[in-house]
mmCIF file of C-alpha atoms in Angstrom:
data_model
loop_
_atom_site.group_PDB
_atom_site.id
_atom_site.type_symbol
_atom_site.label_atom_id
_atom_site.label_comp_id
_atom_site.label_asym_id
_atom_site.label_seq_id
_atom_site.Cartn_x
_atom_site.Cartn_y
_atom_site.Cartn_z
ATOM 1 C CA MET A 1 -10.925 26.706 10.019
ATOM 2 C CA LEU A 2 -7.210 27.182 10.608
ATOM 3 C CA PHE A 3 -5.419 30.429 9.774
ATOM 4 C CA THR A 4 -1.752 31.401 9.815
ATOM 5 C CA TYR A 5 -0.851 34.976 10.650
ATOM 6 C CA LYS A 6 2.195 37.243 10.863
ATOM 7 C CA VAL A 7 2.285 40.110 13.369
ATOM 8 C CA ILE A 8 4.783 42.503 14.925
ATOM 9 C CA LEU A 9 4.987 42.196 18.697
ATOM 10 C CA PRO A 10 5.137 45.252 20.997
ATOM 11 C CA ASN A 11 8.900 44.695 21.313
ATOM 12 C CA GLY A 12 9.278 45.007 17.538
ATOM 13 C CA LYS A 13 9.900 41.315 16.804
ATOM 14 C CA LEU A 14 8.207 39.445 13.969
ATOM 15 C CA PHE A 15 5.949 36.621 15.147
ATOM 16 C CA GLN A 16 4.188 33.931 13.091
ATOM 17 C CA GLN A 17 1.629 31.453 14.432
ATOM 18 C CA THR A 18 -1.600 29.614 13.583
ATOM 19 C CA LEU A 19 -5.088 30.170 14.979
ATOM 20 C CA LYS A 20 -8.365 28.282 14.736
ATOM 21 C CA ALA A 21 -11.307 30.622 14.021
ATOM 22 C CA LYS A 22 -14.533 30.945 12.021
ATOM 23 C CA ASP A 23 -13.182 33.496 9.557
ATOM 24 C CA GLU A 24 -10.413 36.041 8.964
ATOM 25 C CA GLU A 25 -12.390 38.790 10.703
ATOM 26 C CA GLU A 26 -12.409 36.803 13.957
ATOM 27 C CA VAL A 27 -8.638 36.293 13.699
ATOM 28 C CA ALA A 28 -8.108 40.030 13.144
ATOM 29 C CA THR A 29 -10.346 40.901 16.119
ATOM 30 C CA VAL A 30 -8.397 38.589 18.440
ATOM 31 C CA LEU A 31 -5.045 39.968 17.287
ATOM 32 C CA ARG A 32 -6.118 43.617 17.564
ATOM 33 C CA SER A 33 -7.359 42.988 21.123
ATOM 34 C CA LYS A 34 -3.755 42.066 22.011
ATOM 35 C CA ASN A 35 -2.410 45.294 20.432
ATOM 36 C CA LEU A 36 -0.519 43.386 17.737
ATOM 37 C CA GLN A 37 0.354 44.942 14.366
ATOM 38 C CA ILE A 38 -1.092 42.595 11.723
ATOM 39 C CA LEU A 39 1.027 41.929 8.641
ATOM 40 C CA SER A 40 -0.903 39.076 7.058
ATOM 41 C CA ILE A 41 -3.657 36.541 7.704
ATOM 42 C CA ARG A 42 -3.971 33.498 5.463
ATOM 43 C CA LYS A 43 -6.317 30.534 5.543
ATOM 44 C CA ILE A 44 -4.595 27.161 5.619
ATOM 45 C CA ARG A 45 -6.069 24.789 3.059
ATOM 46 C CA GLN A 46 -6.693 21.474 4.762
ATOM 47 C CA GLN A 47 -7.401 18.337 2.796
ATOM 48 C CA GLN A 48 -10.526 16.702 4.153
ATOM 49 C CA SER A 49 -10.308 12.983 3.674
ATOM 50 C CA ILE A 50 -11.721 9.957 5.384
ATOM 51 C CA PHE A 51 -8.235 8.484 4.991
ATOM 52 C CA ALA A 52 -6.552 11.427 6.744
ATOM 53 C CA LYS A 53 -3.965 10.292 9.267
ATOM 54 C CA GLY A 54 -5.154 10.250 12.856
ATOM 55 C CA VAL A 55 -3.116 10.480 16.052
ATOM 56 C CA SER A 56 -1.848 7.182 17.452
ATOM 57 C CA ASN A 57 -1.461 6.279 21.121
ATOM 58 C CA PHE A 58 2.300 6.159 20.593
ATOM 59 C CA GLU A 59 2.359 9.757 19.315
ATOM 60 C CA LYS A 60 0.218 10.927 22.230
ATOM 61 C CA ALA A 61 2.445 9.020 24.665
ATOM 62 C CA ASN A 62 5.564 10.702 23.259
ATOM 63 C CA PHE A 63 3.891 14.105 23.523
ATOM 64 C CA CYS A 64 2.918 13.499 27.161
ATOM 65 C CA ARG A 65 6.427 12.295 28.076
ATOM 66 C CA TYR A 66 8.174 15.259 26.399
ATOM 67 C CA PHE A 67 5.643 17.748 27.771
ATOM 68 C CA SER A 68 6.126 16.400 31.301
ATOM 69 C CA VAL A 69 9.919 16.629 31.042
ATOM 70 C CA MET A 70 9.806 20.183 29.668
ATOM 71 C CA ILE A 71 7.424 21.388 32.393
ATOM 72 C CA LYS A 72 9.728 19.800 34.992
ATOM 73 C CA SER A 73 12.731 21.594 33.484
ATOM 74 C CA GLY A 74 11.042 24.965 34.002
ATOM 75 C CA LEU A 75 9.836 25.829 30.489
ATOM 76 C CA SER A 76 6.492 27.622 30.185
ATOM 77 C CA LEU A 77 3.584 25.675 28.703
ATOM 78 C CA SER A 78 3.643 27.839 25.566
ATOM 79 C CA GLU A 79 7.386 27.346 25.016
ATOM 80 C CA ALA A 80 7.127 23.594 25.554
ATOM 81 C CA LEU A 81 4.253 23.304 23.066
ATOM 82 C CA ASP A 82 6.125 25.408 20.511
ATOM 83 C CA ILE A 83 9.144 23.081 20.675
ATOM 84 C CA ILE A 84 7.061 19.893 20.507
ATOM 85 C CA SER A 85 4.827 21.117 17.646
ATOM 86 C CA SER A 86 7.871 22.157 15.604
ATOM 87 C CA GLU A 87 9.216 18.584 15.878
ATOM 88 C CA THR A 88 5.877 16.876 15.175
ATOM 89 C CA GLU A 89 5.554 15.374 11.679
ATOM 90 C CA ASN A 90 1.883 14.382 11.954
ATOM 91 C CA LYS A 91 0.041 17.357 10.433
ATOM 92 C CA THR A 92 -3.170 16.640 12.329
ATOM 93 C CA PHE A 93 -1.383 16.555 15.666
ATOM 94 C CA LYS A 94 0.758 19.584 14.782
ATOM 95 C CA SER A 95 -2.415 21.585 14.081
ATOM 96 C CA ILE A 96 -3.901 20.555 17.456
ATOM 97 C CA LEU A 97 -0.726 21.506 19.340
ATOM 98 C CA GLN A 98 -0.549 24.880 17.607
ATOM 99 C CA ASP A 99 -4.177 25.545 18.504
ATOM 100 C CA LEU A 100 -3.439 24.507 22.096
ATOM 101 C CA GLN A 101 -0.453 26.859 22.239
ATOM 102 C CA PHE A 102 -2.543 29.801 21.028
ATOM 103 C CA GLU A 103 -5.369 29.086 23.489
ATOM 104 C CA ILE A 104 -2.903 28.934 26.388
ATOM 105 C CA GLN A 105 -1.445 32.259 25.290
ATOM 106 C CA GLN A 106 -5.001 33.639 25.412
ATOM 107 C CA GLY A 107 -5.454 32.354 28.959
ATOM 108 C CA GLY A 108 -7.391 29.204 28.092
ATOM 109 C CA SER A 109 -6.998 25.827 29.798
ATOM 110 C CA ILE A 110 -5.450 22.687 28.343
ATOM 111 C CA SER A 111 -8.440 20.454 29.119
ATOM 112 C CA ASP A 112 -10.989 22.846 27.550
ATOM 113 C CA THR A 113 -8.912 23.150 24.372
ATOM 114 C CA LEU A 114 -8.285 19.413 24.000
ATOM 115 C CA SER A 115 -11.987 18.702 24.573
ATOM 116 C CA LYS A 116 -12.586 20.204 21.104
ATOM 117 C CA TYR A 117 -10.890 17.102 19.652
ATOM 118 C CA PRO A 118 -12.892 14.135 21.040
ATOM 119 C CA GLN A 119 -11.731 11.940 18.150
ATOM 120 C CA VAL A 120 -8.159 12.239 19.487
ATOM 121 C CA PHE A 121 -8.496 12.686 23.267
ATOM 122 C CA ASP A 122 -10.922 10.454 25.163
ATOM 123 C CA GLU A 123 -12.618 11.168 28.491
ATOM 124 C CA VAL A 124 -9.873 9.449 30.478
ATOM 125 C CA PHE A 125 -7.242 11.758 28.980
ATOM 126 C CA LEU A 126 -9.340 14.885 29.537
ATOM 127 C CA ALA A 127 -10.279 13.949 33.108
ATOM 128 C CA LEU A 128 -6.630 13.405 34.038
ATOM 129 C CA VAL A 129 -5.543 16.713 32.496
ATOM 130 C CA LYS A 130 -8.374 18.565 34.236
ATOM 131 C CA ALA A 131 -7.420 17.005 37.583
ATOM 132 C CA GLY A 132 -3.786 17.965 37.005
ATOM 133 C CA GLU A 133 -4.762 21.560 36.278
ATOM 134 C CA HIS A 134 -6.861 21.803 39.442
ATOM 135 C CA SER A 135 -4.174 20.242 41.647
ATOM 136 C CA GLY A 136 -1.277 22.093 40.013
ATOM 137 C CA SER A 137 0.493 18.823 39.191
ATOM 138 C CA LEU A 138 0.510 18.823 35.381
ATOM 139 C CA GLU A 139 4.022 17.414 35.308
ATOM 140 C CA LYS A 140 2.945 14.251 37.175
ATOM 141 C CA THR A 141 -0.338 14.058 35.266
ATOM 142 C CA PHE A 142 1.340 13.991 31.870
ATOM 143 C CA TYR A 143 3.881 11.471 33.156
ATOM 144 C CA TYR A 144 1.041 9.169 34.294
ATOM 145 C CA LEU A 145 -0.671 9.680 30.943
ATOM 146 C CA SER A 146 2.486 8.737 29.064
ATOM 147 C CA GLU A 147 2.782 5.520 31.086
ATOM 148 C CA GLN A 148 -0.890 4.717 30.454
ATOM 149 C CA LEU A 149 -0.602 5.345 26.708
ATOM 150 C CA TYR A 150 2.682 3.444 26.360
ATOM 151 C CA ALA A 151 1.076 0.461 28.132
ATOM 152 C CA SER A 152 -1.942 0.638 25.812
ATOM 153 C CA HIS A 153 0.385 0.852 22.802
ATOM 154 C CA ARG A 154 2.395 -2.181 23.945
ATOM 155 C CA LEU A 155 -0.793 -4.179 24.494
ATOM 156 C CA THR A 156 -2.078 -3.291 21.020
ATOM 157 C CA LYS A 157 1.268 -4.268 19.463
ATOM 158 C CA LYS A 158 1.189 -7.639 21.237
ATOM 159 C CA ILE A 159 -2.278 -8.341 19.851
ATOM 160 C CA GLN A 160 -1.238 -7.263 16.351
ATOM 161 C CA GLY A 161 1.916 -9.377 16.560
ATOM 162 C CA ALA A 162 -0.018 -12.473 17.604
ATOM 163 C CA MET A 163 -2.530 -12.040 14.787
ATOM 164 C CA MET A 164 0.010 -11.123 12.082
ATOM 165 C CA TYR A 165 0.859 -14.653 10.913
ATOM 166 C CA PRO A 166 -2.766 -15.872 10.620
ATOM 167 C CA ALA A 167 -3.728 -12.621 8.861
ATOM 168 C CA VAL A 168 -0.909 -12.951 6.302
ATOM 169 C CA ILE A 169 -1.866 -16.567 5.563
ATOM 170 C CA LEU A 170 -5.553 -15.679 5.137
ATOM 171 C CA ILE A 171 -4.770 -12.737 2.848
ATOM 172 C CA ALA A 172 -2.437 -14.922 0.788
ATOM 173 C CA MET A 173 -5.154 -17.590 0.500
ATOM 174 C CA LEU A 174 -7.677 -14.983 -0.588
ATOM 175 C CA GLY A 175 -5.271 -13.518 -3.142
ATOM 176 C CA MET A 176 -4.429 -16.927 -4.587
ATOM 177 C CA GLY A 177 -8.121 -17.833 -4.730
ATOM 178 C CA ILE A 178 -8.996 -14.658 -6.647
ATOM 179 C CA GLY A 179 -6.027 -15.202 -9.011
ATOM 180 C CA MET A 180 -7.092 -18.794 -9.683
ATOM 181 C CA MET A 181 -10.695 -17.726 -10.250
ATOM 182 C CA LEU A 182 -9.846 -14.921 -12.696
ATOM 183 C CA PHE A 183 -6.951 -16.382 -14.702
ATOM 184 C CA VAL A 184 -6.485 -20.142 -14.231
ATOM 185 C CA LEU A 185 -10.001 -21.560 -13.889
ATOM 186 C CA PRO A 186 -11.416 -19.916 -17.048
ATOM 187 C CA LYS A 187 -8.646 -21.470 -19.232
ATOM 188 C CA LEU A 188 -9.124 -24.933 -17.717
ATOM 189 C CA SER A 189 -12.891 -24.639 -18.104
ATOM 190 C CA GLU A 190 -12.610 -23.682 -21.749
ATOM 191 C CA THR A 191 -10.339 -26.654 -22.468
ATOM 192 C CA PHE A 192 -12.379 -29.343 -20.713
ATOM 193 C CA MET A 193 -15.830 -28.058 -21.669
ATOM 194 C CA LYS A 194 -14.879 -28.419 -25.365
ATOM 195 C CA MET A 195 -14.118 -32.127 -24.898
ATOM 196 C CA LYS A 196 -17.775 -32.999 -24.255
ATOM 197 C CA ILE A 197 -16.792 -35.645 -21.708
ATOM 198 C CA GLU A 198 -18.876 -36.875 -18.804
ATOM 199 C CA MET A 199 -17.901 -35.020 -15.606
ATOM 200 C CA PRO A 200 -18.999 -35.250 -11.959
ATOM 201 C CA PRO A 201 -21.695 -32.662 -11.052
ATOM 202 C CA MET A 202 -19.336 -30.698 -8.781
ATOM 203 C CA THR A 203 -16.653 -30.497 -11.458
ATOM 204 C CA LYS A 204 -19.229 -29.453 -14.051
ATOM 205 C CA ALA A 205 -20.498 -26.676 -11.752
ATOM 206 C CA VAL A 206 -16.958 -25.385 -11.097
ATOM 207 C CA PHE A 207 -16.112 -25.356 -14.805
ATOM 208 C CA ALA A 208 -19.434 -23.672 -15.650
ATOM 209 C CA PHE A 209 -18.538 -20.958 -13.150
ATOM 210 C CA GLY A 210 -15.055 -20.723 -14.683
ATOM 211 C CA THR A 211 -16.560 -20.307 -18.151
ATOM 212 C CA PHE A 212 -18.798 -17.510 -16.874
ATOM 213 C CA VAL A 213 -15.844 -15.725 -15.270
ATOM 214 C CA GLY A 214 -13.772 -16.164 -18.446
ATOM 215 C CA LYS A 215 -16.459 -14.462 -20.526
ATOM 216 C CA ASN A 216 -16.955 -11.658 -17.981
ATOM 217 C CA VAL A 217 -13.482 -10.983 -16.570
ATOM 218 C CA MET A 218 -13.869 -7.200 -16.433
ATOM 219 C CA PRO A 219 -17.327 -7.139 -14.763
ATOM 220 C CA VAL A 220 -16.289 -9.800 -12.225
ATOM 221 C CA SER A 221 -13.049 -7.938 -11.465
ATOM 222 C CA PHE A 222 -15.016 -4.710 -11.047
ATOM 223 C CA VAL A 223 -17.467 -6.363 -8.628
ATOM 224 C CA LEU A 224 -14.649 -7.879 -6.556
ATOM 225 C CA LEU A 225 -12.785 -4.557 -6.436
ATOM 226 C CA SER A 226 -15.996 -2.720 -5.503
ATOM 227 C CA VAL A 227 -16.670 -5.128 -2.621
ATOM 228 C CA ILE A 228 -13.123 -4.637 -1.284
ATOM 229 C CA VAL A 229 -13.389 -0.831 -1.576
ATOM 230 C CA ILE A 230 -16.787 -0.799 0.168
ATOM 231 C CA ILE A 231 -15.472 -2.939 3.042
ATOM 232 C CA VAL A 232 -12.413 -0.684 3.487
ATOM 233 C CA PHE A 233 -14.649 2.406 3.249
ATOM 234 C CA LEU A 234 -17.044 1.088 5.910
ATOM 235 C CA PHE A 235 -14.135 0.379 8.257
ATOM 236 C CA THR A 236 -13.144 4.056 8.143
ATOM 237 C CA PHE A 237 -16.310 4.854 10.123
ATOM 238 C CA TYR A 238 -16.170 4.538 13.900
ATOM 239 C CA GLN A 239 -19.767 3.242 14.042
ATOM 240 C CA THR A 240 -18.900 0.314 11.741
ATOM 241 C CA ARG A 241 -15.807 -0.651 13.722
ATOM 242 C CA ARG A 242 -17.763 -0.366 16.964
ATOM 243 C CA ALA A 243 -20.618 -2.573 15.691
ATOM 244 C CA ILE A 244 -18.222 -5.268 14.446
ATOM 245 C CA GLY A 245 -16.175 -4.994 17.637
ATOM 246 C CA SER A 246 -19.294 -5.388 19.796
ATOM 247 C CA PHE A 247 -20.165 -8.553 17.871
ATOM 248 C CA LEU A 248 -16.670 -10.043 18.070
ATOM 249 C CA VAL A 249 -16.010 -9.381 21.754
ATOM 250 C CA ASN A 250 -19.013 -11.459 22.807
ATOM 251 C CA LEU A 251 -18.230 -14.496 20.639
ATOM 252 C CA PRO A 252 -17.561 -17.509 22.897
ATOM 253 C CA ILE A 253 -14.219 -18.273 21.237
ATOM 254 C CA LEU A 254 -12.938 -14.701 21.761
ATOM 255 C CA SER A 255 -14.801 -13.764 24.934
ATOM 256 C CA LYS A 256 -12.102 -15.049 27.316
ATOM 257 C CA LEU A 257 -9.444 -13.084 25.467
ATOM 258 C CA PHE A 258 -11.405 -9.830 25.605
ATOM 259 C CA ARG A 259 -12.265 -10.386 29.284
ATOM 260 C CA GLN A 260 -8.560 -10.468 30.146
ATOM 261 C CA MET A 261 -8.087 -7.297 28.111
ATOM 262 C CA ASP A 262 -10.983 -5.563 29.869
ATOM 263 C CA TRP A 263 -9.672 -6.434 33.347
ATOM 264 C CA ALA A 264 -6.184 -5.162 32.470
ATOM 265 C CA ARG A 265 -7.386 -1.890 30.925
ATOM 266 C CA PHE A 266 -9.954 -1.236 33.642
ATOM 267 C CA ALA A 267 -7.383 -1.707 36.427
ATOM 268 C CA ARG A 268 -4.719 0.429 34.738
ATOM 269 C CA THR A 269 -7.149 3.222 33.849
ATOM 270 C CA LEU A 270 -8.607 3.316 37.373
ATOM 271 C CA ALA A 271 -5.119 3.342 38.910
ATOM 272 C CA THR A 272 -3.989 6.227 36.702
ATOM 273 C CA LEU A 273 -7.093 8.287 37.490
ATOM 274 C CA LEU A 274 -6.782 7.730 41.240
ATOM 275 C CA GLN A 275 -3.067 8.591 41.162
ATOM 276 C CA SER A 276 -3.939 11.899 39.500
ATOM 277 C CA GLY A 277 -6.446 12.857 42.181
ATOM 278 C CA VAL A 278 -9.671 12.239 40.269
ATOM 279 C CA PRO A 279 -12.565 11.456 42.712
ATOM 280 C CA VAL A 280 -13.337 7.752 43.157
ATOM 281 C CA ILE A 281 -16.862 7.798 41.680
ATOM 282 C CA GLU A 282 -15.763 9.807 38.657
ATOM 283 C CA SER A 283 -12.734 7.540 38.217
ATOM 284 C CA LEU A 284 -14.911 4.414 38.217
ATOM 285 C CA ASN A 285 -17.423 5.898 35.751
ATOM 286 C CA ILE A 286 -14.655 6.910 33.350
ATOM 287 C CA SER A 287 -12.812 3.590 33.721
ATOM 288 C CA ALA A 288 -16.048 1.719 32.945
ATOM 289 C CA GLN A 289 -15.940 3.118 29.411
ATOM 290 C CA VAL A 290 -13.072 0.774 28.476
ATOM 291 C CA LEU A 291 -15.208 -2.314 29.227
ATOM 292 C CA THR A 292 -16.558 -4.312 26.272
ATOM 293 C CA GLN A 293 -18.261 -7.331 27.880
ATOM 294 C CA ASN A 294 -22.015 -6.997 28.536
ATOM 295 C CA ASP A 295 -21.955 -8.434 32.074
ATOM 296 C CA MET A 296 -19.161 -6.043 33.097
ATOM 297 C CA LYS A 297 -21.045 -3.073 31.643
ATOM 298 C CA LYS A 298 -24.103 -4.076 33.659
ATOM 299 C CA VAL A 299 -22.089 -4.052 36.899
ATOM 300 C CA ALA A 300 -20.466 -0.748 35.911
ATOM 301 C CA SER A 301 -23.848 0.919 35.414
ATOM 302 C CA ASN A 302 -24.438 0.639 39.187
ATOM 303 C CA PHE A 303 -21.032 1.937 40.331
ATOM 304 C CA GLU A 304 -22.202 5.385 41.384
ATOM 305 C CA LYS A 305 -25.409 4.221 43.085
ATOM 306 C CA GLU A 306 -23.672 1.487 45.091
ATOM 307 C CA LEU A 307 -20.755 3.681 46.184
ATOM 308 C CA GLU A 308 -23.146 6.388 47.369
ATOM 309 C CA LYS A 309 -24.654 3.752 49.676
ATOM 310 C CA GLY A 310 -21.259 3.483 51.362
ATOM 311 C CA LYS A 311 -20.041 0.252 49.766
ATOM 312 C CA THR A 312 -16.398 -0.314 48.874
ATOM 313 C CA ILE A 313 -15.088 -0.806 45.332
ATOM 314 C CA ALA A 314 -14.433 -4.489 46.056
ATOM 315 C CA GLU A 315 -18.019 -4.990 47.237
ATOM 316 C CA VAL A 316 -19.400 -3.247 44.146
ATOM 317 C CA LEU A 317 -17.282 -5.346 41.762
ATOM 318 C CA GLY A 318 -18.260 -8.510 43.645
ATOM 319 C CA LYS A 319 -21.965 -7.853 42.995
ATOM 320 C CA GLY A 320 -21.631 -9.059 39.409
ATOM 321 C CA LYS A 321 -21.978 -12.769 38.805
ATOM 322 C CA LYS A 322 -18.347 -13.546 38.038
ATOM 323 C CA ALA A 323 -18.070 -10.436 35.820
ATOM 324 C CA PHE A 324 -14.844 -9.601 37.648
ATOM 325 C CA PRO A 325 -12.533 -12.381 38.909
ATOM 326 C CA SER A 326 -12.315 -13.114 42.630
ATOM 327 C CA LEU A 327 -8.526 -12.646 42.532
ATOM 328 C CA MET A 328 -8.984 -9.078 41.298
ATOM 329 C CA ILE A 329 -11.713 -8.337 43.867
ATOM 330 C CA GLN A 330 -9.696 -9.705 46.809
ATOM 331 C CA THR A 331 -6.589 -7.781 45.711
ATOM 332 C CA ILE A 332 -8.584 -4.535 45.463
ATOM 333 C CA LYS A 333 -10.098 -5.252 48.888
ATOM 334 C CA THR A 334 -6.586 -5.519 50.326
ATOM 335 C CA GLY A 335 -5.568 -2.273 48.617
ATOM 336 C CA GLU A 336 -8.569 -0.447 50.086
ATOM 337 C CA LYS A 337 -7.761 -1.672 53.592
ATOM 338 C CA THR A 338 -4.078 -0.734 53.393
ATOM 339 C CA GLY A 339 -4.571 2.563 51.550
ATOM 340 C CA THR A 340 -2.471 1.412 48.567
ATOM 341 C CA LEU A 341 -5.280 0.950 46.049
ATOM 342 C CA ASP A 342 -3.596 2.797 43.165
ATOM 343 C CA SER A 343 -0.361 0.765 43.327
ATOM 344 C CA ILE A 344 -2.304 -2.480 43.867
ATOM 345 C CA LEU A 345 -4.379 -1.752 40.756
ATOM 346 C CA LEU A 346 -1.211 -1.267 38.692
ATOM 347 C CA ASP A 347 -0.003 -4.695 39.864
ATOM 348 C CA VAL A 348 -3.392 -6.182 38.900
ATOM 349 C CA ALA A 349 -3.164 -4.556 35.460
ATOM 350 C CA LEU A 350 0.354 -5.906 34.913
ATOM 351 C CA PHE A 351 -0.756 -9.407 35.975
ATOM 352 C CA TYR A 352 -3.650 -9.521 33.499
ATOM 353 C CA GLU A 353 -1.551 -7.986 30.718
ATOM 354 C CA ASN A 354 0.950 -10.838 31.156
ATOM 355 C CA GLU A 355 -1.917 -13.339 31.233
ATOM 356 C CA LEU A 356 -3.271 -11.820 28.027
ATOM 357 C CA GLU A 357 0.125 -12.071 26.354
ATOM 358 C CA ASP A 358 0.326 -15.786 27.227
ATOM 359 C CA MET A 359 -3.209 -16.349 25.889
ATOM 360 C CA LEU A 360 -2.345 -14.580 22.641
ATOM 361 C CA LYS A 361 0.705 -16.801 22.173
ATOM 362 C CA GLU A 362 -1.421 -19.906 22.767
ATOM 363 C CA LEU A 363 -4.120 -18.663 20.374
ATOM 364 C CA SER A 364 -1.551 -17.926 17.686
ATOM 365 C CA SER A 365 0.050 -21.368 18.052
ATOM 366 C CA MET A 366 -3.426 -22.973 17.824
ATOM 367 C CA LEU A 367 -4.457 -20.975 14.765
ATOM 368 C CA GLU A 368 -1.381 -21.904 12.716
ATOM 369 C CA PRO A 369 -2.155 -25.649 12.347
ATOM 370 C CA ILE A 370 -5.894 -24.953 11.946
ATOM 371 C CA ILE A 371 -5.222 -22.536 9.080
ATOM 372 C CA MET A 372 -2.797 -24.968 7.444
ATOM 373 C CA LEU A 373 -5.401 -27.750 7.777
ATOM 374 C CA VAL A 374 -8.102 -25.597 6.172
ATOM 375 C CA LEU A 375 -5.673 -24.601 3.428
ATOM 376 C CA GLY A 376 -4.785 -28.250 2.797
ATOM 377 C CA ILE A 377 -8.447 -29.281 2.623
ATOM 378 C CA ALA A 378 -9.248 -26.437 0.210
ATOM 379 C CA VAL A 379 -6.300 -27.278 -2.055
ATOM 380 C CA GLY A 380 -7.123 -30.997 -1.899
ATOM 381 C CA ALA A 381 -10.757 -30.372 -2.824
ATOM 382 C CA MET A 382 -9.807 -28.176 -5.782
ATOM 383 C CA VAL A 383 -7.280 -30.760 -7.008
ATOM 384 C CA LEU A 384 -9.848 -33.569 -6.851
ATOM 385 C CA ILE A 385 -12.506 -31.477 -8.569
ATOM 386 C CA ILE A 386 -10.213 -30.338 -11.374
ATOM 387 C CA LEU A 387 -8.272 -33.609 -11.797
ATOM 388 C CA ALA A 388 -11.440 -35.739 -11.949
ATOM 389 C CA PRO A 389 -12.009 -35.020 -15.677
ATOM 390 C CA VAL A 390 -8.319 -35.692 -16.377
ATOM 391 C CA TYR A 391 -8.633 -39.185 -14.921
ATOM 392 C CA SER A 392 -11.862 -39.610 -16.908
ATOM 393 C CA ILE A 393 -10.036 -38.781 -20.162
ATOM 394 C CA LEU A 394 -7.169 -41.136 -19.300
ATOM 395 C CA GLY A 395 -9.710 -43.864 -18.590
ATOM 396 C CA ASP A 396 -11.353 -43.318 -21.971
ATOM 397 C CA LEU A 397 -7.985 -43.473 -23.733
ATOM 398 C CA GLN A 398 -7.162 -46.754 -22.020
ATOM 399 C CA GLY A 399 -10.585 -48.208 -22.848
ATOM 400 C CA PRO A 400 -11.540 -50.527 -25.779
ATOM 401 C CA GLY A 401 -10.094 -48.161 -28.381
ATOM 402 C CA GLY A 402 -6.791 -47.852 -26.537
ATOM 403 C CA ALA A 403 -6.557 -51.612 -26.017
ATOM 404 C CA ALA A 404 -7.186 -52.311 -29.717
ATOM 405 C CA GLY A 405 -4.299 -50.056 -30.620
ATOM 406 C CA ARG A 406 -1.985 -52.295 -28.649
#
C-alpha cells in the first residue's frame, strides 16, 4: 500500500512525501527511526483496475534520458527523481518514482527497488542498472537504456503504422457487417418472406437468419457485445497475449517478419548489455529472452554451456541450423576478432531494423489489394444473394400475366 506523510525535518522545514509500506504503523516506525516529527500519515486510495494505465517504453525512455542528464549535471539521485516525478503525469509511474526516491533516501539501491515492479521493468533493464551501480557509471547506463528504449519504441511504431490501414479496413468491414445484420437484413427478410416467392436455397437461408435476428435484436446484440467484451477482457491478461503471440510468430506467413525482428532486438539488447559491462554469459542469457522463434530459443538454451567450453559467440550462434543468418554470424565473428563487438552489434541491429521496415512496407502494400479483393467478393456475394429474389419477382411480373396486360 502507498501512504503519504507530512513530517518536520531536523532543520525545522516541512517535508511531504510518499512511502510504500504494509500499514501505517510501519510508516511511523520508519519515520521515527530517522528522528522525524510526524504530522500526518494518510493512505492513498488507489483504483485497482485491469484497465489501469501501464508504463510505455516511450515514458521509460524519457525517464532514462532525463535521469542521465540530471546525474551528469551533478544533481543527487534523490533530487533528480523528485524533479522527474513532479513532472510525470502517469500516476502509476509517478508512484514508482516516488517509491524509488524514498528507498534511495533510506540507502537502498535502484535495481533492488525497481525489481519490485517486474510488470514495468524487465530483466534487461534491471541487469543494466545493476551493472551501472556496480561500475559507478549510472549516467552512461541510463543513457544506453534510453537509446535502447527509444529504438524499441520506434520499431513498435513502425509496425503499428504498417498495420494501421489494414486494421482500419477490417474494423470498418466488421462494423458494416454487424450494422447490416442487425438493421438492414431483418427488414429485407420481412419484406421478401411475405411474398411467398421461390428463392434460391442460399437466399432463403440468409433471409431466415435475418428474420431470426429481427425477432431477437436485443438478445443478438447482447451476445455480440458480450463476445467483444470477453475478447477485450482476455487481451488484458499477459498470458493470453503471450499465447496468441506464440501462435502468430510461428505462422509461415509471419515467421520471416518476426525473425527479422528477433535478430534486430537480440543484437541491440546484447550490444547495450555489453556496453554497460554486463558479463558475456549473463548478457547472452538475458538477450535470449527477446527471442520468439522456436529454433532460436533452442540455440539460446545452450549459450552458457557452449561458452563455458571456450567457444566464441559466433561459433555458438552458428550451431543452430540457420536459426541466425550467416551475415550476422560473420559480422559478430569480425567484431570478436577486432574487439569491437558492441559497436558491430549495434550496426547489425540497425541493418535488420531497416530490413524489417522495408518488409513491413511490402507487407502493407500487399495487404491493401488483398483486403479490397476480399471486400469486393463479400459485397458481390451479398448483392447476388439479396438481389436474386428481386430478379425473380421481375421475371414473374414479365411472365404470362404481364404479357397479357400489354
